[in-house]
XYZ file of C-alpha atoms in Angstrom:
567
model
C -44.443 -9.841 19.594
C -43.564 -7.263 17.354
C -40.549 -7.658 15.579
C -38.484 -3.564 14.674
C -36.979 -4.496 10.844
C -34.229 -1.894 9.287
C -33.512 -2.259 5.815
C -30.375 -2.554 3.846
C -29.719 -0.530 0.552
C -29.590 -3.073 -2.642
C -25.990 -2.061 -2.928
C -23.199 -4.427 -4.479
C -21.147 -4.346 -0.902
C -24.402 -4.753 1.196
C -26.367 -7.107 -0.253
C -22.624 -8.996 0.135
C -22.759 -8.267 3.713
C -26.644 -8.732 4.203
C -25.880 -12.753 3.048
C -22.475 -13.242 4.629
C -25.494 -12.916 7.682
C -27.769 -14.615 6.827
C -25.257 -17.713 6.376
C -23.790 -17.382 9.187
C -24.876 -14.538 11.863
C -23.162 -15.486 14.209
C -19.675 -15.264 12.706
C -17.627 -12.522 13.747
C -16.655 -9.932 10.955
C -14.293 -6.944 12.595
C -13.003 -7.370 15.680
C -10.701 -3.495 17.030
C -8.028 -4.741 19.723
C -7.704 -0.635 20.199
C -11.775 -0.795 21.684
C -12.013 -4.160 22.397
C -15.033 -4.358 19.696
C -16.135 -6.964 17.979
C -18.866 -7.255 15.745
C -20.369 -9.654 13.606
C -22.341 -8.867 10.081
C -25.893 -8.240 11.556
C -24.653 -6.131 14.444
C -22.421 -3.768 11.714
C -25.119 -3.120 9.916
C -27.758 -2.162 12.309
C -24.443 0.667 13.623
C -24.097 1.275 10.102
C -28.084 2.513 9.632
C -27.801 4.102 12.553
C -25.835 6.440 12.169
C -26.596 6.837 8.482
C -29.568 8.185 9.808
C -28.307 10.893 12.014
C -26.052 12.405 9.538
C -28.438 13.138 7.246
C -30.292 14.685 9.188
C -27.415 17.317 8.666
C -27.676 17.783 5.537
C -28.618 20.142 4.228
C -31.431 20.469 0.841
C -28.378 21.726 -1.818
C -26.423 18.517 -0.749
C -29.415 16.042 -0.252
C -30.900 16.995 -3.894
C -27.720 16.315 -5.258
C -27.455 13.080 -3.143
C -30.670 11.907 -4.991
C -30.375 13.378 -8.489
C -27.528 10.198 -10.742
C -26.708 13.182 -12.909
C -25.448 15.675 -10.077
C -21.772 16.453 -9.396
C -20.390 13.950 -6.348
C -20.677 14.898 -2.442
C -17.492 14.476 -0.451
C -17.911 14.058 2.906
C -14.601 13.319 5.373
C -13.536 11.141 8.148
C -11.020 11.819 10.400
C -9.827 8.584 11.858
C -7.614 5.647 12.172
C -8.884 2.775 10.901
C -11.200 0.361 13.613
C -15.099 -0.766 13.763
C -15.554 2.562 13.852
C -14.335 4.321 11.307
C -15.865 1.051 9.132
C -19.204 2.078 9.742
C -18.455 5.803 8.856
C -16.999 4.399 5.900
C -20.653 3.036 5.168
C -22.678 5.028 6.627
C -21.511 7.872 4.185
C -21.320 5.176 1.301
C -25.167 3.954 1.659
C -26.193 8.023 2.078
C -23.851 8.091 -2.137
C -21.588 10.410 -1.075
C -17.546 10.181 -1.506
C -15.923 8.990 1.375
C -12.023 11.257 1.828
C -10.516 8.960 4.413
C -8.277 11.654 6.507
C -5.418 10.919 8.915
C -6.241 12.771 12.174
C -2.998 13.794 13.073
C -2.987 16.441 10.474
C -1.260 20.254 10.710
C -3.896 22.117 10.140
C -2.452 23.628 6.778
C -2.894 19.827 5.492
C -6.560 20.238 6.485
C -7.307 23.139 5.325
C -5.840 22.053 1.838
C -8.025 18.041 1.622
C -10.280 19.961 2.985
C -10.792 22.515 0.158
C -9.522 20.312 -2.472
C -11.824 18.102 -2.051
C -15.402 20.366 -1.840
C -15.693 18.598 1.564
C -20.192 18.992 2.592
C -19.304 17.005 5.631
C -17.232 16.176 8.686
C -16.887 13.074 9.812
C -14.726 11.678 12.819
C -14.248 8.725 14.908
C -14.415 9.142 18.918
C -10.699 9.114 19.198
C -10.509 11.864 16.626
C -13.112 14.248 17.700
C -10.896 16.923 18.993
C -8.656 16.857 15.573
C -12.089 16.969 13.948
C -13.759 20.002 15.852
C -10.510 21.773 15.485
C -9.410 20.593 11.595
C -12.762 20.745 10.496
C -12.704 24.785 9.546
C -16.215 25.595 10.546
C -17.181 22.724 8.491
C -20.558 20.239 9.767
C -19.010 18.473 11.812
C -20.646 14.512 12.852
C -18.798 12.426 15.555
C -19.613 8.730 16.026
C -22.318 8.338 18.888
C -22.132 4.590 20.445
C -25.530 2.707 19.935
C -26.747 -0.319 21.967
C -26.309 -3.612 20.183
C -28.546 -4.055 17.926
C -31.760 -5.513 20.074
C -32.608 -9.539 20.154
C -36.416 -8.117 18.558
C -35.039 -6.576 16.119
C -34.173 -8.109 12.137
C -32.632 -7.080 8.778
C -34.173 -6.993 5.271
C -33.185 -6.316 1.935
C -34.902 -3.095 0.283
C -36.820 -3.241 -2.237
C -34.221 -3.868 -5.714
C -33.929 -0.080 -7.805
C -33.102 2.361 -4.908
C -29.206 2.149 -5.247
C -27.216 5.341 -5.937
C -25.962 5.356 -9.735
C -22.597 3.113 -9.883
C -20.927 5.059 -12.043
C -20.670 7.833 -8.866
C -18.160 8.408 -6.557
C -17.515 5.323 -3.744
C -13.821 7.122 -2.503
C -11.456 9.725 -2.915
C -7.267 8.495 -1.612
C -5.200 11.051 -1.951
C -1.813 9.990 -3.009
C 1.254 10.383 -0.924
C 3.245 13.049 -2.744
C 5.656 11.143 -3.955
C 5.763 13.791 -6.900
C 3.712 16.871 -6.902
C 1.109 18.192 -3.848
C -0.585 16.061 -3.030
C -4.351 14.381 -5.618
C -6.607 12.517 -4.588
C -7.738 9.289 -7.089
C -11.411 9.591 -7.345
C -12.741 6.168 -7.895
C -16.760 5.237 -8.619
C -19.018 2.699 -6.868
C -18.272 0.246 -9.393
C -14.687 0.030 -10.024
C -14.108 -0.745 -5.606
C -16.770 -3.462 -5.811
C -14.748 -5.132 -8.680
C -11.140 -3.893 -7.352
C -12.582 -5.522 -3.885
C -13.877 -8.926 -5.798
C -10.725 -9.421 -6.865
C -9.452 -9.603 -3.985
C -11.067 -12.950 -3.054
C -10.657 -14.244 -6.000
C -6.760 -13.719 -6.028
C -6.081 -14.371 -2.539
C -8.842 -16.353 -2.122
C -10.399 -14.267 0.877
C -13.445 -15.496 2.476
C -15.118 -16.281 5.948
C -12.864 -18.678 6.938
C -9.921 -16.371 7.352
C -9.030 -13.576 10.333
C -6.964 -10.839 8.098
C -4.354 -8.790 10.361
C -4.943 -4.983 9.673
C -2.575 -2.778 11.008
C -2.364 -0.036 8.520
C -3.380 3.307 8.125
C -7.341 4.239 6.754
C -6.420 7.041 4.528
C -3.773 5.726 1.998
C -4.902 2.763 -1.191
C -3.427 -0.716 1.369
C -5.254 -0.072 4.316
C -8.358 0.851 2.152
C -8.578 -1.747 -0.081
C -7.577 -4.644 2.346
C -10.225 -3.143 4.432
C -12.825 -3.639 2.259
C -12.486 -6.715 0.123
C -11.963 -8.270 3.649
C -15.994 -6.513 4.114
C -16.792 -7.552 1.405
C -15.640 -11.209 1.488
C -17.252 -11.978 4.831
C -13.800 -12.142 6.523
C -13.032 -11.422 9.608
C -10.701 -8.509 9.653
C -8.281 -7.590 12.999
C -8.008 -3.910 13.667
C -4.592 -3.981 15.482
C -2.285 -0.358 14.731
C -2.818 0.297 18.603
C -1.396 -2.341 19.608
C 1.159 -3.676 16.114
C 4.875 -3.914 16.686
C 7.401 -6.282 15.237
C 6.959 -8.206 18.649
C 3.673 -8.064 18.678
C 3.381 -9.872 15.730
C 4.877 -12.509 16.541
C 3.392 -12.900 19.677
C -0.012 -13.031 18.198
C 1.154 -15.648 15.286
C 2.355 -17.106 18.444
C -1.518 -17.375 19.226
C -2.997 -18.803 16.338
C -5.710 -18.375 14.076
C -4.589 -15.795 11.682
C -4.477 -16.990 8.455
C -3.649 -13.691 6.145
C -1.546 -10.691 7.196
C 0.070 -7.994 4.627
C 3.606 -7.096 5.001
C 5.522 -3.947 3.053
C 9.098 -4.607 2.027
C 9.903 -2.815 4.801
C 7.650 -4.301 7.171
C 9.712 -7.583 6.394
C 13.559 -6.387 7.828
C 11.695 -5.334 10.488
C 9.711 -8.433 11.301
C 12.731 -10.400 11.337
C 15.086 -8.858 13.202
C 12.057 -8.886 15.831
C 12.410 -13.087 15.673
C 16.278 -12.938 15.541
C 15.800 -11.095 18.666
C 13.490 -13.489 20.106
C 15.791 -16.322 18.815
C 17.277 -16.800 22.124
C 15.602 -15.073 24.391
C 12.333 -17.166 24.165
C 12.263 -20.908 25.118
C 11.767 -23.803 21.982
C 8.949 -24.291 21.667
C 8.008 -20.780 21.917
C 10.064 -20.553 19.498
C 8.258 -22.950 17.189
C 4.581 -21.987 18.062
C 6.399 -18.505 15.974
C 7.102 -20.547 13.209
C 4.018 -22.776 13.561
C 1.975 -19.638 13.592
C 3.851 -18.003 10.666
C 3.662 -21.513 8.012
C -0.344 -21.335 8.968
C -0.690 -17.408 7.891
C -1.978 -18.692 4.743
C -1.528 -15.518 2.429
C 1.352 -13.592 3.992
C 1.344 -10.587 1.056
C 3.854 -7.964 0.781
C 4.901 -5.200 -2.210
C 4.219 -1.438 -1.885
C 8.614 -1.875 -4.110
C 10.488 -4.719 -5.479
C 10.986 -7.068 -2.680
C 14.531 -8.589 -3.500
C 15.302 -11.965 -4.401
C 17.089 -12.886 -1.523
C 14.794 -11.174 1.221
C 11.703 -13.455 -1.014
C 14.643 -16.536 -0.269
C 14.666 -16.068 3.304
C 11.031 -16.157 3.878
C 10.119 -18.690 1.430
C 12.220 -21.245 4.348
C 11.254 -19.734 6.937
C 7.499 -20.138 5.948
C 8.056 -24.040 5.264
C 8.786 -24.064 1.426
C 5.414 -21.457 1.050
C 6.620 -17.710 -1.138
C 5.224 -14.990 -0.530
C 2.006 -13.312 -2.434
C 4.198 -10.540 -4.198
C 1.649 -7.869 -4.933
C 1.327 -5.386 -7.768
C -0.993 -2.176 -7.523
C -1.203 1.721 -7.226
C -3.546 4.053 -5.555
C -4.862 4.990 -9.242
C -6.692 1.851 -9.097
C -8.899 -0.603 -6.757
C -7.465 -3.867 -5.563
C -3.928 -4.701 -7.551
C -2.912 -5.106 -10.949
C -1.378 -8.264 -10.623
C -0.748 -10.443 -8.003
C 1.533 -13.984 -7.726
C -0.656 -16.851 -6.966
C -0.628 -18.039 -2.940
C -1.148 -21.147 -3.696
C 1.834 -22.275 -5.666
C 5.479 -23.192 -4.379
C 7.233 -21.493 -7.533
C 10.587 -20.172 -6.865
C 10.056 -16.916 -9.454
C 12.039 -13.837 -9.894
C 12.024 -10.305 -7.576
C 10.385 -8.533 -10.642
C 7.699 -11.606 -11.306
C 4.599 -10.154 -10.013
C 2.428 -12.617 -11.026
C -1.267 -12.505 -13.266
C -2.940 -9.738 -14.467
C -6.408 -9.146 -12.751
C -9.117 -10.035 -14.222
C -11.290 -7.126 -16.183
C -8.103 -5.195 -16.591
C -6.000 -4.763 -19.736
C -2.320 -4.464 -19.571
C -0.339 -2.607 -21.982
C 3.408 -1.892 -22.306
C 4.315 1.418 -24.222
C 7.460 2.124 -26.723
C 9.098 3.423 -23.487
C 8.480 0.379 -21.544
C 6.076 2.125 -19.105
C 2.912 -0.160 -17.839
C -0.102 0.956 -19.099
C -3.762 -0.587 -17.774
C -7.168 0.050 -18.416
C -10.227 -1.194 -16.582
C -13.161 -0.620 -14.107
C -10.792 -0.606 -11.463
C -9.015 2.502 -12.703
C -9.871 5.730 -10.584
C -12.465 8.286 -13.195
C -9.446 10.948 -12.478
C -7.435 13.063 -9.731
C -9.010 15.717 -8.217
C -6.734 18.357 -7.380
C -5.684 22.134 -6.581
C -3.097 21.784 -9.885
C -5.350 22.143 -12.925
C -2.659 20.492 -14.804
C -2.978 17.279 -12.076
C -4.824 15.597 -15.297
C -2.343 16.214 -17.968
C -0.974 12.940 -19.015
C -2.286 11.109 -16.899
C -4.351 8.840 -19.800
C -3.235 7.900 -23.147
C -5.008 8.479 -26.457
C -7.081 5.220 -25.611
C -7.689 5.577 -22.337
C -4.889 3.710 -20.580
C -3.461 5.170 -17.129
C 0.201 5.551 -17.202
C 1.322 3.836 -14.251
C 4.823 5.345 -14.532
C 6.256 2.195 -13.921
C 8.795 0.253 -15.879
C 7.992 -3.567 -16.972
C 6.846 -5.928 -19.486
C 3.625 -7.842 -19.458
C 5.488 -11.589 -20.219
C 3.783 -14.808 -23.147
C 1.928 -15.946 -20.322
C 0.199 -13.312 -19.059
C 2.245 -12.796 -16.200
C 3.524 -9.205 -15.154
C 6.887 -8.040 -14.754
C 7.811 -4.567 -12.684
C 11.815 -2.955 -13.442
C 10.691 0.444 -11.239
C 10.112 3.734 -11.647
C 10.431 5.343 -14.979
C 11.123 9.021 -13.549
C 13.140 7.773 -10.483
C 14.291 4.420 -11.035
C 15.823 4.770 -14.450
C 19.611 6.152 -14.086
C 20.987 7.508 -17.678
C 25.030 6.821 -17.658
C 27.465 7.935 -20.156
C 24.483 6.774 -22.380
C 23.260 3.041 -20.683
C 20.095 3.106 -19.010
C 21.065 1.286 -15.956
C 17.405 0.507 -13.247
C 18.485 0.965 -9.841
C 16.462 -1.438 -8.341
C 19.021 -4.253 -9.820
C 21.730 -2.745 -7.973
C 19.199 -2.577 -5.097
C 18.637 -6.487 -5.198
C 22.519 -7.260 -5.555
C 23.603 -4.741 -2.556
C 20.546 -6.785 -0.441
C 22.472 -9.505 -0.122
C 25.768 -8.093 1.357
C 25.308 -9.838 5.013
C 26.450 -6.254 6.608
C 23.554 -4.191 4.796
C 20.204 -3.826 6.092
C 18.725 -1.517 3.326
C 19.816 0.088 -0.024
C 18.488 2.752 -1.767
C 20.074 3.480 -5.099
C 19.521 7.002 -6.815
C 20.821 8.925 -9.522
C 23.159 12.286 -9.083
C 23.254 14.882 -11.481
C 27.005 14.563 -13.304
C 27.467 16.996 -15.978
C 30.350 14.458 -17.604
C 28.927 11.665 -17.664
C 25.001 12.831 -16.878
C 24.167 11.271 -13.246
C 25.974 9.160 -11.729
C 25.005 5.497 -9.904
C 24.755 6.154 -5.654
C 24.269 4.136 -3.366
C 22.997 4.778 0.365
C 23.983 2.068 2.626
C 21.460 1.316 5.715
C 24.244 -0.770 7.609
C 23.193 -3.332 10.029
C 23.311 -3.000 13.804
C 25.688 -6.248 14.285
C 28.145 -5.270 11.302
C 31.606 -6.308 11.229
C 32.459 -3.031 8.954
C 33.737 -5.094 6.108
C 32.207 -2.641 4.172
C 35.688 0.165 4.499
C 35.629 1.936 0.726
C 33.691 2.036 -2.561
C 36.582 0.294 -4.389
C 35.834 -2.982 -1.419
C 31.668 -2.480 -2.178
C 32.569 -2.481 -6.067
C 34.896 -5.267 -6.133
C 32.080 -7.361 -4.347
C 29.105 -6.443 -6.187
C 31.251 -7.332 -9.386
C 32.798 -11.201 -7.452
C 29.743 -11.800 -5.801
C 27.143 -10.236 -7.789
C 28.629 -10.299 -11.140
C 27.246 -6.745 -11.855
C 27.925 -5.013 -15.185
C 30.847 -3.170 -14.946
C 29.201 -0.079 -15.511
C 26.321 -0.455 -13.786
C 28.947 -0.284 -10.773
C 27.987 2.520 -7.979
C 30.547 5.502 -8.264
C 29.242 7.269 -4.931
C 28.702 5.869 -1.506
C 27.039 6.947 1.677
C 26.823 5.012 4.957
C 24.354 5.796 7.395
C 23.214 4.081 10.014
C 19.188 2.475 10.962
C 19.397 6.107 13.531
C 19.243 8.215 10.432
C 15.864 8.934 8.791
C 15.753 7.563 5.716
C 12.497 10.560 3.927
C 9.447 7.513 3.113
C 6.309 7.603 2.017
C 3.287 6.623 4.180
C 3.799 3.068 2.322
C 7.178 3.168 3.118
C 7.962 3.645 -0.532
C 11.936 5.120 -0.764
C 10.905 8.739 -1.866
C 14.164 9.340 -4.178
C 13.848 13.177 -5.416
C 14.716 13.673 -1.167
C 17.125 11.005 -0.250
C 19.198 12.635 -3.379
C 18.519 16.039 -2.281
C 19.121 15.505 1.523
C 22.148 12.732 2.028
C 23.774 13.432 -2.102
C 23.586 17.091 -2.104
C 26.880 19.297 -2.908
C 27.859 19.609 1.027
C 27.011 16.502 2.057
C 29.580 15.638 -0.943
C 32.278 18.219 0.219
C 31.462 16.942 3.704
C 33.365 14.259 2.819
C 30.581 12.037 4.175
C 29.735 11.068 0.556
C 33.214 8.918 -1.231
C 32.741 10.162 -4.877
C 34.207 6.868 -7.409
C 37.020 8.706 -9.802
C 35.978 7.292 -12.984
C 39.424 7.508 -14.534
C 40.966 4.918 -12.276
C 39.937 1.420 -13.545
C 39.523 -1.356 -10.778
C 42.069 -4.060 -10.268
C 41.117 -7.494 -10.416
C 38.466 -7.761 -12.686
C 39.743 -8.565 -15.301
C 38.246 -8.335 -19.210
C 34.703 -9.781 -18.783
C 31.581 -9.913 -21.183
C 28.846 -7.646 -20.610
C 31.008 -5.033 -18.612
C 29.982 -2.086 -20.726
C 26.162 -4.057 -22.517
C 28.448 -4.646 -25.791
C 28.998 -2.002 -26.232
C 32.255 -0.697 -25.185
C 33.396 1.716 -22.671
C 33.906 5.387 -25.126
């Protein structure tokens, strides 16, 4: 019997996949809960090649010439769709053509879609079946391809690697990831094929990802975390379980109860939700069921967190709940594939909240005179693509280091310490520089505070006030009756120096919406403008501290004014 043969491109990601298939042809590498689909590496590769051939038939001669020329400009192709099997196939179909993947959320406003498509100069739009109608509506006349299912790879079909020397230039683009727009208009970070592969490989080394792992993936595919971990799993041969369609805090615990999950990423805001969900079911399920949930939690080899600083109290809670296994702290940026640094998942050592672990291979990190972290290496983006011609101004220093905009330092052993954002986490109060995350950490220890965000609010007398926005827990007993009481608590129980104590306070409930990015980071300029604007202050909803008033009972403590006096 003649056996049909498909040739797999000699590209780094495909070579990894092909090798995983050869070693374990029956192993599942993708599980998509939304469509009930499981796929082996061989089935996935077969589908990628089918979709690639169908897409290539829609490409005009001019675009094809660009794809074939290693020295020509990049060709950009968009994908509308949520993270899942079909999205994954389209990503690697576009990759195999030599084009740049531009993942976009399916539910964009038409004006937003128009901005992204024009800014990236999209040549072709693709979409998963679930996003087909949105893609057709939003593509604005650009040729559009909708994923079309293919029958399972026939038993008589085989795969082989293409002859060597047929790869695309590794300096060309792999993916364009638009930033969440924390500062300025959205801009896309362009990552090279080489940088994406090296960045994905660092996850294998740093997190120990392997075919033995099952990785829960509830994240959005069009932002850094969701895209990064997807390609890392593909590269490692781990089974990625796409679960966004069913994910909730309650579902998370039910899934852990079933067992078999070894890796999960839980950004800082999610940790609070998971804790509340666990507390809610503690008295509603049987003791054996609750213990199964805890056992599933402790079977997680890696429980990673990041996207914003994790308070030490939160780290301590999860370490105890996980039987002494700490969270893995991840520090990265959209402008870099992989992480800049991460803590050792194998270590049970208790680290400070500022400690983000060892710097990843292939990267060099230095600290500017202003305390800003600067990063250089192949994983760093090539450039921004933006409608703003000034988007690249000041992005890199003269030596080619990317300016992260983050405050930090590198320890003597090569560990990276993160202190906050240069622009929004540094509050200038009467000549002192205050790092807002330090105050947020202290507030997080209060038993009635669910979440705290600290911002600087302009004051003509002292430059900026320290303003605390507090989300009260649903179970709170209202012990935070005034700013004076909160300041006393911070001084007495958290030993916070006097000059760092909040001088503005706004208390909200969990129902009030706080501006955050797609990855859950507080958007501090918007928070300041929403909750501490002149109208809010005049309404009485914001409590102001009289700067001429001295707190009672604090006494004369050392370092209350950082050794420089109060005047």
